[in-house]
C-alpha positions as a Markdown table, in Angstrom:
| # | Residue | x | y | z |
|---|---|---|---|---|
| 1 | Met | 3.0 | -4.0 | -14.0 |
| 2 | Arg | -0.2 | -4.9 | -12.2 |
| 3 | Val | -0.2 | -6.5 | -8.8 |
| 4 | Val | -3.3 | -8.3 | -7.5 |
| 5 | Val | -3.5 | -9.0 | -3.8 |
| 6 | Arg | -6.2 | -11.3 | -2.3 |
| 7 | Leu | -6.7 | -10.9 | 1.4 |
| 8 | Leu | -8.5 | -13.6 | 3.2 |
| 9 | Asp | -8.7 | -13.7 | 7.0 |
| 10 | Gln | -7.7 | -17.2 | 8.0 |
| 11 | Gly | -7.0 | -16.3 | 11.6 |
| 12 | Glu | -4.9 | -13.8 | 13.4 |
| 13 | Gly | -1.2 | -13.9 | 12.7 |
| 14 | Thr | -1.2 | -16.4 | 9.8 |
| 15 | Leu | -0.4 | -16.0 | 6.1 |
| 16 | Ser | -1.2 | -18.3 | 3.2 |
| 17 | Asn | 1.5 | -20.6 | 1.8 |
| 18 | Asp | 1.5 | -18.7 | -1.5 |
| 19 | Val | 2.0 | -15.3 | 0.2 |
| 20 | Val | 4.9 | -16.6 | 2.3 |
| 21 | Arg | 6.5 | -18.1 | -0.8 |
| 22 | Gln | 6.4 | -14.8 | -2.5 |
| 23 | Leu | 7.7 | -13.0 | 0.5 |
| 24 | Leu | 10.7 | -15.3 | 0.7 |
| 25 | Ile | 11.5 | -15.1 | -3.0 |
| 26 | Gly | 11.4 | -11.3 | -2.7 |
| 27 | Asp | 13.6 | -11.4 | 0.4 |
| 28 | Ala | 16.0 | -13.6 | -1.6 |
| 29 | Gly | 16.3 | -11.0 | -4.3 |
| 30 | Gly | 14.3 | -13.2 | -6.7 |
| 31 | Asp | 16.5 | -16.3 | -6.1 |
| 32 | Glu | 13.9 | -19.0 | -5.9 |
| 33 | Ala | 16.4 | -21.7 | -5.1 |
| 34 | Arg | 17.7 | -19.8 | -2.1 |
| 35 | Ala | 14.1 | -19.1 | -0.9 |
| 36 | Gln | 13.2 | -22.8 | -1.3 |
| 37 | Gln | 16.3 | -23.9 | 0.6 |
| 38 | Ala | 15.4 | -21.6 | 3.5 |
| 39 | Trp | 11.8 | -22.9 | 3.4 |
| 40 | Arg | 13.0 | -26.5 | 3.7 |
| 41 | Glu | 15.6 | -25.7 | 6.4 |
| 42 | Ala | 12.9 | -23.9 | 8.5 |
| 43 | Gly | 10.6 | -26.9 | 8.2 |
| 44 | Leu | 7.7 | -24.7 | 7.0 |
| 45 | Pro | 4.6 | -26.7 | 5.8 |
| 46 | Leu | 4.1 | -27.2 | 2.1 |
| 47 | Gln | 0.4 | -26.4 | 2.3 |
| 48 | Gly | -2.0 | -24.4 | 4.4 |
| 49 | Met | -1.5 | -21.4 | 6.6 |
| 50 | Ile | 1.8 | -20.4 | 8.2 |
| 51 | Pro | 2.1 | -18.4 | 11.5 |
| 52 | Val | 3.7 | -15.0 | 11.1 |
| 53 | Ala | 5.7 | -15.7 | 14.2 |
| 54 | Asp | 7.5 | -18.6 | 12.4 |
| 55 | Leu | 8.7 | -16.3 | 9.6 |
| 56 | Asp | 10.8 | -13.6 | 11.2 |
| 57 | Leu | 14.0 | -15.8 | 11.6 |
| 58 | Val | 13.5 | -17.4 | 8.1 |
| 59 | Arg | 13.1 | -14.0 | 6.4 |
| 60 | Arg | 16.2 | -12.5 | 8.2 |
| 61 | Lys | 18.2 | -15.6 | 7.1 |
| 62 | Val | 17.1 | -15.3 | 3.5 |
| 63 | Arg | 18.0 | -11.6 | 3.5 |
| 64 | Gly | 21.4 | -12.4 | 4.9 |
| 65 | Glu | 20.9 | -10.6 | 8.2 |
| 66 | His | 22.5 | -12.0 | 11.3 |
| 67 | Gly | 21.4 | -11.9 | 14.9 |
């Protein structure tokens, strides 16, 4: 398996929409539907950059962590 990562500085503390999508799918154990539901419930934008600060709670929820 090859993994290609493209890093592009779009500002401190932000990630691209595509990177966030892949993170959430990974956190959901590959369950795209669960990742998509968490995305919608969190109100994350469908395009553009997403602040890292907005992701912690969403990622914990997708992983099934509480607190």
